[in-house]
Coordinates of C-alpha atoms and ligand atoms in Angstrom, one line a residue:
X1 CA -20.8 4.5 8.9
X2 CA -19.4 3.3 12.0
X3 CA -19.0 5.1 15.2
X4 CA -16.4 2.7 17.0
X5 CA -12.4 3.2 16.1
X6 CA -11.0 1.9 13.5
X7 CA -7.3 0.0 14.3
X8 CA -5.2 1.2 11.5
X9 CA -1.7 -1.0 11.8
X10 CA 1.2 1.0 10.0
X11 CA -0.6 3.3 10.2
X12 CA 2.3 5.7 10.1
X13 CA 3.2 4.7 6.8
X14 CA 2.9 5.4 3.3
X15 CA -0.5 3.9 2.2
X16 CA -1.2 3.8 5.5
X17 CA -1.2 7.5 6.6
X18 CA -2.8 8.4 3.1
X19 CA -5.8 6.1 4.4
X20 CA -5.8 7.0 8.2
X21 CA -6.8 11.0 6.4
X22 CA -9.2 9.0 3.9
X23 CA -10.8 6.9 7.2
X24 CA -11.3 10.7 8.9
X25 CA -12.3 12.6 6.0
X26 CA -14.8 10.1 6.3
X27 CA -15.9 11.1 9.8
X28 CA -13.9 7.3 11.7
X29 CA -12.2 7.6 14.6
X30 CA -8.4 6.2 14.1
X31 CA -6.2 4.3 16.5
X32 CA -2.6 3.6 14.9
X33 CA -0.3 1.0 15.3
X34 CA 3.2 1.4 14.4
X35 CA 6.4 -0.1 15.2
X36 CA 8.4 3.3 13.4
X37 CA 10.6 1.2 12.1
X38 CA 9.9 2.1 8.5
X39 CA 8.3 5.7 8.9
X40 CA 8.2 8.7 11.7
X41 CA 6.5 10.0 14.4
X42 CA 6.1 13.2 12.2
X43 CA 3.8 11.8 10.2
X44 CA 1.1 12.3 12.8
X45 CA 1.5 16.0 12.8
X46 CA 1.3 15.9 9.1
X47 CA -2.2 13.6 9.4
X48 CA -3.7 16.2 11.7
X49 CA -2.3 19.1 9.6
X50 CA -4.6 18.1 7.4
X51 CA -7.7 17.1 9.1
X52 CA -7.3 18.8 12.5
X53 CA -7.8 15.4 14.1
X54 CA -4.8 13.4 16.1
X55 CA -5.6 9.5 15.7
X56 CA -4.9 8.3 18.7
X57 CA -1.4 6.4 18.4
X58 CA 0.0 3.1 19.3
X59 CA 4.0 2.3 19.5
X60 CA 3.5 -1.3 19.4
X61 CA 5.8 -4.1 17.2
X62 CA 3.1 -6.8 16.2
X63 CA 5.8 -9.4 16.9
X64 CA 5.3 -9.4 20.4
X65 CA 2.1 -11.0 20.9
X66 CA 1.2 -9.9 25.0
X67 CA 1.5 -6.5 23.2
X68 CA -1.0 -7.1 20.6
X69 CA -3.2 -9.4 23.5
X70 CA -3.1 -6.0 25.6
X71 CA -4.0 -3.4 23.2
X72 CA -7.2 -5.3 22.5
X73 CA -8.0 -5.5 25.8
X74 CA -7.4 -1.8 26.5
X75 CA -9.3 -0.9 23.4
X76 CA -12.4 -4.0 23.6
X77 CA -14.5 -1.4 20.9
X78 CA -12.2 -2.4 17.9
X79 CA -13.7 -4.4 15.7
X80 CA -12.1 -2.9 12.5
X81 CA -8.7 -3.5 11.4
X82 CA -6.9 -2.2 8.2
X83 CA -3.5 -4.3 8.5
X84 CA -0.8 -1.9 6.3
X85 CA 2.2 -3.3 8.9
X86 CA 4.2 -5.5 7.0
X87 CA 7.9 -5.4 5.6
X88 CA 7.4 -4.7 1.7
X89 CA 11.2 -4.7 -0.1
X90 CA 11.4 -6.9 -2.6
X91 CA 15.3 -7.2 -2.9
X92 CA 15.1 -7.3 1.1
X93 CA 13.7 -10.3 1.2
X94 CA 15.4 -12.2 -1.2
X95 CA 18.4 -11.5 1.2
X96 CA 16.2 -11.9 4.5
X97 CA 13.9 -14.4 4.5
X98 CA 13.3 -15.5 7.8
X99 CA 12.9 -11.4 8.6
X100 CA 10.4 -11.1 6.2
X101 CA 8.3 -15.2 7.5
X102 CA 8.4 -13.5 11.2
X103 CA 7.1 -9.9 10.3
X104 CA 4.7 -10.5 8.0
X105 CA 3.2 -13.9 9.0
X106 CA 3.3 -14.2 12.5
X107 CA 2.0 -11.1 13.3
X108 CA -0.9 -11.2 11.0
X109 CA -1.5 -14.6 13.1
X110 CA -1.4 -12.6 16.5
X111 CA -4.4 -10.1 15.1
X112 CA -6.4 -12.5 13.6
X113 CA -6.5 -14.5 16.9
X114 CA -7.4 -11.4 19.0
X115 CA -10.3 -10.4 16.0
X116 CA -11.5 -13.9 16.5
X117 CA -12.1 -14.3 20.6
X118 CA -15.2 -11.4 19.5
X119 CA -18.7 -12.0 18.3
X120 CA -18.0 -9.8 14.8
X121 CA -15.0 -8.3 13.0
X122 CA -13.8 -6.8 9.8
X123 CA -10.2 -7.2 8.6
X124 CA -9.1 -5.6 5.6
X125 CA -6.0 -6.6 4.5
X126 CA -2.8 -5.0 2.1
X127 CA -2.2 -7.4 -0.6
X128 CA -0.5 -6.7 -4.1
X129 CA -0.6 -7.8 -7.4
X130 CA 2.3 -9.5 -6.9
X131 CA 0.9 -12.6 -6.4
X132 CA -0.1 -12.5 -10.1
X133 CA 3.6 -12.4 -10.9
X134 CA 3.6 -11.9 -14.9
X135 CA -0.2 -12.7 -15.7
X136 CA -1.5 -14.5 -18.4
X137 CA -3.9 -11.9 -19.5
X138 CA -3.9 -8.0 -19.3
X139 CA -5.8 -6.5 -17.7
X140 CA -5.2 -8.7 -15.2
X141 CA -8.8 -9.8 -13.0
X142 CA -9.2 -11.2 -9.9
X143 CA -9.7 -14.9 -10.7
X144 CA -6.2 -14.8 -12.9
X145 CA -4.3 -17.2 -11.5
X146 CA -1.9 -16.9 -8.1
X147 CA 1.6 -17.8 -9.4
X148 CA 4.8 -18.9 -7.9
X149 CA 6.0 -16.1 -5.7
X150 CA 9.3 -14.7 -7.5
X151 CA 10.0 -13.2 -3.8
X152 CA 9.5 -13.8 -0.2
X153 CA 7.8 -10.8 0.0
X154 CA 5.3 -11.8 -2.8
X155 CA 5.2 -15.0 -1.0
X156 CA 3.9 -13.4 2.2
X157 CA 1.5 -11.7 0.7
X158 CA 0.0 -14.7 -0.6
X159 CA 0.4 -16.9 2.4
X160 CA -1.4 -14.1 4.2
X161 CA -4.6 -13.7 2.2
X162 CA -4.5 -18.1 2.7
X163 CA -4.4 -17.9 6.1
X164 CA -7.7 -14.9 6.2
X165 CA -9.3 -17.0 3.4
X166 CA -9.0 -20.0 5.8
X167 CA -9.7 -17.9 9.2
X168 CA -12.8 -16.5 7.2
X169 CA -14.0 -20.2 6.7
X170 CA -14.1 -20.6 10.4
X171 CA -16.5 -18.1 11.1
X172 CA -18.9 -16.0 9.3
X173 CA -19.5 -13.0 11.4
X174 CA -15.7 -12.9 10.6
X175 CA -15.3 -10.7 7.5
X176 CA -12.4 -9.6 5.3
X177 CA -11.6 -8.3 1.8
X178 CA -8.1 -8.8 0.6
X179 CA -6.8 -5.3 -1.5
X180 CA -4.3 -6.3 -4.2
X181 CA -2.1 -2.8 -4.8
X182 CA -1.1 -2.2 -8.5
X183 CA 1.8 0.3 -7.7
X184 CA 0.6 3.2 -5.2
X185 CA 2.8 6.6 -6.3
X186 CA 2.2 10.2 -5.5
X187 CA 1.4 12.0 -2.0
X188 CA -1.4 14.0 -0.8
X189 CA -1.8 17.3 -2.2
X190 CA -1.4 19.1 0.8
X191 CA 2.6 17.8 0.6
X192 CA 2.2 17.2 4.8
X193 CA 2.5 13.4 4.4
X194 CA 3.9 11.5 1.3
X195 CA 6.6 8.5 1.0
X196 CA 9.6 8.4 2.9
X197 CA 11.6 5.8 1.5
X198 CA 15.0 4.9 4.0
X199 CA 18.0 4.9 2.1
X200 CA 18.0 4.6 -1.9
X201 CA 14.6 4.0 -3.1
X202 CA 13.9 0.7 -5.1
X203 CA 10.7 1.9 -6.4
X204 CA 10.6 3.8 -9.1
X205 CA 8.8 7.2 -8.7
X206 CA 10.8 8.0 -5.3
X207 CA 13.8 7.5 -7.6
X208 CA 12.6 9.8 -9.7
X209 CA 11.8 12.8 -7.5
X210 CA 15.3 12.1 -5.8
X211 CA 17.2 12.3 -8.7
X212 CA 15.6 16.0 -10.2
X213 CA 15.7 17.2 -6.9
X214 CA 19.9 16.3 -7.1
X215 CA 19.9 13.4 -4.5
X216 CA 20.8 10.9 -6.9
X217 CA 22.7 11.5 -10.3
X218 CA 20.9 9.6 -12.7
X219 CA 17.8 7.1 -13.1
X220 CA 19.0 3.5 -14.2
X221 CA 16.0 2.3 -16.8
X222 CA 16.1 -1.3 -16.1
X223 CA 15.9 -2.5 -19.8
X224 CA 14.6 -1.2 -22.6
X225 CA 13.9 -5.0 -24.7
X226 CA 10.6 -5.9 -23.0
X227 CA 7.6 -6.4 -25.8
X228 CA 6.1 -3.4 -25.0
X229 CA 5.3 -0.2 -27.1
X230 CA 8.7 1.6 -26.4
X231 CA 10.7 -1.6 -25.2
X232 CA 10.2 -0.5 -21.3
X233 CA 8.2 -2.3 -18.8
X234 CA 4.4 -1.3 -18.1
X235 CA 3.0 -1.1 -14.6
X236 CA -0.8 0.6 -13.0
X237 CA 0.2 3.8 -11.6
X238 CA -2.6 4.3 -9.1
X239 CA -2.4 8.0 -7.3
X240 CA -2.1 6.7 -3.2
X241 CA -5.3 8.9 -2.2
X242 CA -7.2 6.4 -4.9
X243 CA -5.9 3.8 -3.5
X244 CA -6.8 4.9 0.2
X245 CA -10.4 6.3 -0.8
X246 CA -10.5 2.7 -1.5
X247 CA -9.9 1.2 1.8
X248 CA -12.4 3.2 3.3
X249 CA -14.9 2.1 0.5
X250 CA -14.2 -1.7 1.2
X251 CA -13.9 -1.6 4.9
X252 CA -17.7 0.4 4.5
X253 CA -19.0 -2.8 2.6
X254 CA -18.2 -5.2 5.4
X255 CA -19.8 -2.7 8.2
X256 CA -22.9 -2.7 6.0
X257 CA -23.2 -5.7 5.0
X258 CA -23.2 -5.5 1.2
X259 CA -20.3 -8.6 1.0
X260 CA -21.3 -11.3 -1.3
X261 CA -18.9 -13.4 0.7
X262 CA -17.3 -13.2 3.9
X263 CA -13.9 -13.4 2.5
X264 CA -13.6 -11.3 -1.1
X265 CA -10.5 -9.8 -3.4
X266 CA -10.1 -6.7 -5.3
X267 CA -7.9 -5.6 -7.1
X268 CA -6.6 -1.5 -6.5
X269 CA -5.3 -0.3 -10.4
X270 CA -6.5 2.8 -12.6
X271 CA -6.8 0.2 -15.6
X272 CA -4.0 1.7 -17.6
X273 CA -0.2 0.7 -18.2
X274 CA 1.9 2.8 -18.4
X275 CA 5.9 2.2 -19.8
X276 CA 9.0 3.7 -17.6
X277 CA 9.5 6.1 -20.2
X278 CA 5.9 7.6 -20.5
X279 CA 6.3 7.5 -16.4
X280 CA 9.7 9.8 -17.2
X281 CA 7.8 12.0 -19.8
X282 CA 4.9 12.7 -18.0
X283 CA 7.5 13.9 -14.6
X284 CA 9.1 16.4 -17.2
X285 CA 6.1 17.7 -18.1
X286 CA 4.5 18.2 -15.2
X287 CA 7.5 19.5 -13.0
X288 CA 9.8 21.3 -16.1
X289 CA 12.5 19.1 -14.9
X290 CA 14.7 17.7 -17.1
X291 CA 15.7 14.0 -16.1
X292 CA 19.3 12.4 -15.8
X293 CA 18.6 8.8 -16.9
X294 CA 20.0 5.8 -18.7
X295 CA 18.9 2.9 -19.9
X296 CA 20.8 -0.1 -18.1
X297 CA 20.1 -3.8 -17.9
X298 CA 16.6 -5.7 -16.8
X299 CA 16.4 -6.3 -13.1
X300 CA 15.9 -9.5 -11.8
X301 CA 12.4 -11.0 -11.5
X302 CA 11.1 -8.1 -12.8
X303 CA 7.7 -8.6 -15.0
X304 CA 7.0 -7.2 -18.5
X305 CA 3.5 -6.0 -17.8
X306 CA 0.9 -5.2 -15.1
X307 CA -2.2 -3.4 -15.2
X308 CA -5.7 -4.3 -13.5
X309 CA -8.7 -4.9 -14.6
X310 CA -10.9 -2.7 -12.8
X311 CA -14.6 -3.4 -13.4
X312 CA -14.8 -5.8 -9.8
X313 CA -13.6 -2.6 -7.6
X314 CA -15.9 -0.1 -9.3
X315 CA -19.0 -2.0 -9.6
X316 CA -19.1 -3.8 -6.2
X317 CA -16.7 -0.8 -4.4
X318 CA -18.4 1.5 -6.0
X319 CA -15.0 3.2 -6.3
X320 CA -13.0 4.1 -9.4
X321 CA -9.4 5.7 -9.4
X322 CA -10.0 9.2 -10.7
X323 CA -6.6 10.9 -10.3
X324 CA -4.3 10.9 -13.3
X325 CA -0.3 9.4 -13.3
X326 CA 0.1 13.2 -14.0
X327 CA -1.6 14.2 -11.0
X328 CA 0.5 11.7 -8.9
X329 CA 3.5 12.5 -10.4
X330 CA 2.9 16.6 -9.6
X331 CA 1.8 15.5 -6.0
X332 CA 5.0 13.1 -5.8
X333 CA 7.5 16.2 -6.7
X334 CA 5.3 18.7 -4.9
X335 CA 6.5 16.2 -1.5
X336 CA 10.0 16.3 -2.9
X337 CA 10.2 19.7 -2.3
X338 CA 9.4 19.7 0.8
X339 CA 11.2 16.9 2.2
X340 CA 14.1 18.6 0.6
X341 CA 13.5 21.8 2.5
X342 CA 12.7 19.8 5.8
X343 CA 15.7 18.4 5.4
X344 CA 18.0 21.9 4.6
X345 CA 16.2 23.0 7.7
X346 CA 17.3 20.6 9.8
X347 CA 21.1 20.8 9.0
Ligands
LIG401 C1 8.3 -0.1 -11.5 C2 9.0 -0.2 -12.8 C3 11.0 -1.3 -12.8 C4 13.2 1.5 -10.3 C5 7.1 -3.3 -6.6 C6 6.7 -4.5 -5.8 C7 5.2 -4.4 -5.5 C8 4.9 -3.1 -4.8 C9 5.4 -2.0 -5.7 C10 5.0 -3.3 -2.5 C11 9.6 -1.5 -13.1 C12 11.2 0.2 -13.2 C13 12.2 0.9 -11.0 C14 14.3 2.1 -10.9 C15 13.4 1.3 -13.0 N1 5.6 -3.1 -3.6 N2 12.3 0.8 -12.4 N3 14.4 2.0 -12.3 O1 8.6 -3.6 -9.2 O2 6.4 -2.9 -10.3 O3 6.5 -3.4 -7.8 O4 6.8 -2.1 -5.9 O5 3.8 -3.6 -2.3 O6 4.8 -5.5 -4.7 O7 6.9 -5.7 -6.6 O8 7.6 -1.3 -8.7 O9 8.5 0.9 -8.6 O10 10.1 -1.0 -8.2 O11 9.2 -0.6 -10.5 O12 13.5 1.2 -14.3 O13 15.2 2.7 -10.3 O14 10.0 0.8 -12.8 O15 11.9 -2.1 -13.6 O16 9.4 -1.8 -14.5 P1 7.4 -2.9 -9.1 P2 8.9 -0.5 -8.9

């Protein structure tokens, strides 16, 4: 394990924060980066609520390059970068391209020319299994093909792991391992941090917890006429502390030099699909809430099916998901509750 910090960017955020605890847990020192423009300052108190450490913290936006040129020279020991900093709404980008070209391309340009003026470095980047749009074959491995992006967003998530492959061809003491997210639900069990989606949620687990807890009136099912067991579409739940365990795991590879290759992909799932409406049955179940829903139509460039195929991550991560949807789902409600409270509290 490494003594020197670890640069965690967005690191405020929600797989972010989840991983900053993972990264201490694991006995790292953590230097966040984060613009707060899509999570809080709070969050910190909630990170060392639960490990009684403070990382140290960062208010930096990644567009400005003299600000990302000056951090590295005030902290020269980084070496390590977990890069979570990124704009991630789908629908978002549709409407706001250019927003979504300048956040989450140029400033992933900016680090990797700061990682690349020094003799090593390890970059381990946020990708998603979006860039599989609907795959060929479920589970869905690694070497399944990269498909049209059906969104800007998707499309920066695949431009980005180009430019690292191609960076990574430049220089072999520079190292990185692209992490491609099923769909990271739930909150630490503690309920300090969690996600704190601005404004109505678009994914679907926040939407769920908002609407038992009486935010929103119902659930909108979008479509029940997909070729799946119950007509609803099937996605990898993968509990967020998996899914940061896992960051730690792979960014531990590349500081021991177990890579096979200097540039590598895995793919973050639990291995099992699961429909919308098993998602909304297992919530009931494990909250006793009874949930407003109703099935509407599809949404656009929505996919029938995701779910990864897991053996790559376990075997060369030597990492497995080992927390159940029901887990994520109880954790998920558990921060409900208390965002719900925070919130009474304030007013
Ligand atoms: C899951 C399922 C919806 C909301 C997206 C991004 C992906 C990643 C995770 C960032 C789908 C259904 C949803 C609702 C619903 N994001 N749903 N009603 O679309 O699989 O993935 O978020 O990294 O890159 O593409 O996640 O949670 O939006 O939807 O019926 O109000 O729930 O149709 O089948 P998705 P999601």
């Amino acid at each position: 394990m490494s003594s020197k910090r670890v640069l965690v960017t967005g690191g405020l955020g929600f797989i972010g924060s989840h991983t900053v605890v993972a990264l201490q847990n694991e006995g790292f020192e953590v230097v966040i980066i984060d613009n707060l423009s899509n999570s809080s300052i709070d969050v910190l108190g909630g990170i060392t609520q639960i490990t009684g450490k403070t990382p140290e913290f960062e208010n930096i936006d990644l567009r400005d390059k003299s600000a990302v040129k000056s951090f590295f020279e005030k902290y020269p020991d980084i070496e390590d970068v977990i890069h979570f900093a990124a704009s991630k709404a789908v629908g978002e980008s549709v409407s706001n391209p250019l927003l979504y070209y300048e956040n989450n391309i140029s400033t992933l340009v900016y680090l990797l020319q700061e990682l690349n003026k020094k003799e090593s470095s390890r970059f381990i980047f946020s990708s998603s299994c979006t860039v599989y749009g609907q795959a060929d074959n479920l589970p869905i491995t690694e070497d399944a093909p990269v498909k049209e992006a059906e969104s800007p967003y998707g499309n920066t998530k695949q431009i980005g792991e180009e430019i690292i492959k191609d960076t990574c061809k430049t220089k072999n003491s520079f190292k990185a391992i692209s992490l491609r997210y099923f769909n990271p639900v739930g909150a630490h069990p503690t309920a300090e941090i969690g996600e704190l989606p601005i404004g109505t949620p678009q994914n679907l687990i926040p939407f769920i917890t908002q609407t038992a807890i009486g935010k929103r009136n119902k659930l909108s099912v979008f479509g029940d006429d997909y070729p799946t067991a119950d007509g609803t579409a099937v996605r990898d739940y993968i509990h967020v502390m998996d899914l940061a365990e896992a960051h730690v795991h792979a960014l531990e590879r590349l500081i021991n030099g177990k890579e096979k290759n200097n540039y590598e992909v895995f793919n973050l799932g639990t291995g099992k699909g699961n429909s919308v409406l098993e998602v909304i049955n297992s919530f009931e179940k494990v909250s006793g809430e009874k949930l407003a829903y109703q099935i509407v139509g599809r949404r656009e460039g929505d996919i029938t099916a995701a779910y990864a195929d897991t053996i790559k991550a376990n075997t060369e991560l030597n990492w497995k998901a080992n927390r159940s949807l029901d887990d994520a789902l109880k954790s998920a409600w558990k921060w409900q509750l208390v965002v719900k409270n925070r919130e009474e509290e304030d007013h």
